[in-house]
Tab-separated table of C-alpha atoms in Angstrom:
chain	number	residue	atom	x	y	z
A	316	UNK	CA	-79.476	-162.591	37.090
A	317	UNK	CA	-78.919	-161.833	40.961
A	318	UNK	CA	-75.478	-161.611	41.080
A	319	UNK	CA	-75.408	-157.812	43.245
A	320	UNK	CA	-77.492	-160.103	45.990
A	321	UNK	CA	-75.896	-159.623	49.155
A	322	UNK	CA	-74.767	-163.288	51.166
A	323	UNK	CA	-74.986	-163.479	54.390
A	324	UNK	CA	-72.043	-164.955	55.973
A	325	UNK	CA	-71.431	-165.120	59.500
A	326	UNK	CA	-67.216	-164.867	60.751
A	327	UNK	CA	-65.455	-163.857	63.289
A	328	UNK	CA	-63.869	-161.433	61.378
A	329	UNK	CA	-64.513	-157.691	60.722
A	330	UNK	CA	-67.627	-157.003	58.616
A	331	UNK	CA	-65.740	-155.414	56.493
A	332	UNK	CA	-64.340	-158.717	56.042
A	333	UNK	CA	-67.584	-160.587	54.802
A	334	UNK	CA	-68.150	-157.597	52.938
A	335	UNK	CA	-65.114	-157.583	50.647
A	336	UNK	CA	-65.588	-161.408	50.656
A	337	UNK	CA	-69.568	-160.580	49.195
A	338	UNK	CA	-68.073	-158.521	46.632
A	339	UNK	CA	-64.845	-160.898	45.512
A	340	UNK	CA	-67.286	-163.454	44.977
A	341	UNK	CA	-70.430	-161.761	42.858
A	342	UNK	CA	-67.201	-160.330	40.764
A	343	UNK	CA	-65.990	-163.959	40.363
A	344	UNK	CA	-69.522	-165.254	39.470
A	345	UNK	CA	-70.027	-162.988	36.760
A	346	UNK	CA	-66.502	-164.132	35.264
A	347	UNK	CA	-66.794	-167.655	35.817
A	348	UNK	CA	-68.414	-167.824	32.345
A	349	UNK	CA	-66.026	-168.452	29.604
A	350	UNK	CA	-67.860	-165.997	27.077
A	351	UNK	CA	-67.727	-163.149	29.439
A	352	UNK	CA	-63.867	-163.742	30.669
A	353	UNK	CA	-62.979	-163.273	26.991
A	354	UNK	CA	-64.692	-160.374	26.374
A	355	UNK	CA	-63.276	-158.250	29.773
A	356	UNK	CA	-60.200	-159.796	28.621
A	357	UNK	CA	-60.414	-158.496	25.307
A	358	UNK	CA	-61.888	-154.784	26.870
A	359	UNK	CA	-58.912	-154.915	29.012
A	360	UNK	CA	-56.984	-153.500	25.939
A	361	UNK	CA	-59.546	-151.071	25.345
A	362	UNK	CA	-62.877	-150.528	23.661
A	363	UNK	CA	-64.802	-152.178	20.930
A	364	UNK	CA	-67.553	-152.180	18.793
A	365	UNK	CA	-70.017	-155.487	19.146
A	366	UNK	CA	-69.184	-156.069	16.039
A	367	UNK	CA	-65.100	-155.893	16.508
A	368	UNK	CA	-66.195	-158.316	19.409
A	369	UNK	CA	-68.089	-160.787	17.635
A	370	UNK	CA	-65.656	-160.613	15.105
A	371	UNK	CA	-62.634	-161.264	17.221
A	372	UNK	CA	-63.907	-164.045	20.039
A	373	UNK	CA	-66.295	-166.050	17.580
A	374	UNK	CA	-69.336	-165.173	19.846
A	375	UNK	CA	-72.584	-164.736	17.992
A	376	UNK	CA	-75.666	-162.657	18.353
A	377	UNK	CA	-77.989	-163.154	20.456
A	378	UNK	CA	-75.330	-164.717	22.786
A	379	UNK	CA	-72.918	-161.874	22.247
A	380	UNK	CA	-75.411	-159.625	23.674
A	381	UNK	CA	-76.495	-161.129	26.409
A	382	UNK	CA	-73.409	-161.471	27.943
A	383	UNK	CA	-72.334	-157.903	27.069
A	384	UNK	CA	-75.643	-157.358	28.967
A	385	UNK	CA	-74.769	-159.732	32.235
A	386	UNK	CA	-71.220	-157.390	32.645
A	387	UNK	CA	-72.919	-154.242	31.674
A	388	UNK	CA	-75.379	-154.622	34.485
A	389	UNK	CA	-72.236	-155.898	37.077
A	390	UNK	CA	-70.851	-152.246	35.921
A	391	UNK	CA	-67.834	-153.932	34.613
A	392	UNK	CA	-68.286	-152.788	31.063
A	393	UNK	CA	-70.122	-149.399	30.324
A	394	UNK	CA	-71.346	-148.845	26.825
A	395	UNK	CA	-71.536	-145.917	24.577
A	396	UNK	CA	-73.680	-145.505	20.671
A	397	UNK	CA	-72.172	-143.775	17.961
A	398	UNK	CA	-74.428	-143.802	15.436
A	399	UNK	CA	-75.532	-146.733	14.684
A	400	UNK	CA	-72.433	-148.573	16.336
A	401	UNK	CA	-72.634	-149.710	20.178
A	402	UNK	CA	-68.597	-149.633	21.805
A	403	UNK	CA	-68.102	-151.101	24.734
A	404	UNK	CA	-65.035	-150.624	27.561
A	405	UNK	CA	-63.999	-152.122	30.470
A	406	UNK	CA	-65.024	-149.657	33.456
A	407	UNK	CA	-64.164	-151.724	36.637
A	408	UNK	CA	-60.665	-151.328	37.908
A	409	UNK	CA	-60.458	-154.395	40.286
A	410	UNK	CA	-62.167	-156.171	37.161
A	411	UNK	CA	-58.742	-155.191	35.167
A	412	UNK	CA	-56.858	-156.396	38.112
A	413	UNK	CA	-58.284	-159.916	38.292
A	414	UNK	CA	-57.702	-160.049	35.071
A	415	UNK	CA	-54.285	-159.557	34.794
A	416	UNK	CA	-53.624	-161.711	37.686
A	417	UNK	CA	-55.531	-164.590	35.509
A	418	UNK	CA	-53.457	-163.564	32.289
A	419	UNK	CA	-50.508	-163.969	34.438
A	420	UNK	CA	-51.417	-167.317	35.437
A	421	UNK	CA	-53.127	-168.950	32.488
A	422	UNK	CA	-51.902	-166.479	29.133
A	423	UNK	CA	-48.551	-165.140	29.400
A	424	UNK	CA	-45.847	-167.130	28.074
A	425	UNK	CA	-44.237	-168.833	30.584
A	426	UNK	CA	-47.198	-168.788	32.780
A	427	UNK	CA	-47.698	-171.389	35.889
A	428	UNK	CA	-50.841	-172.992	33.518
């Protein structure tokens, strides 16, 4: 998946602009799918085993793993073996951001959604 291709966009603005506007929107394209916003939501509260995963969201292998794959190669999850167990954790800090500011919105009681 080409999601770290670069866009070209042409402003007014500063590059750094169209920059930071690159890398919002490759972040939001590899979120956009509903399998992988519930499992950085999930790895926002800290790390699990695939199998804690599957177990938790209902998403099966081979699916599970692909998607694990798509974020792992974003570097918004980083994985680690133990054994025979694979853990994964949330590793991107504006990642955690984006998704509190969507728990805010659409989870928490209360919420706008």
């Amino acid at each position: 998946m080409g999601t770290a291709r670069a866009l070209k966009i042409k402003t007014k603005g500063p590059p750094t602009m169209a920059a930071r506007a690159t890398e919002a929107s490759v972040l939001l394209k590899t979120l956009a799918h509903p399998a992988r916003l519930m499992l950085a939501c999930t790895l926002v509260d800290g790390e699990y085993s695939v199998g804690a995963l599957e177990e938790k969201l209902g998403i099966h292998q081979p699916s599970l793993s692909q998607q694990l794959t798509v974020l792992r190669e974003a570097r918004i999850v980083e994985a680690r073996r133990d054994g025979k167990q694979i853990y994964y954790r949330l590793t991107a800090e504006k990642a955690a951001q984006l998704i509190a500011a969507l728990y805010a919105i659409f989870c928490k009681p209360g919420g706008t959604a």
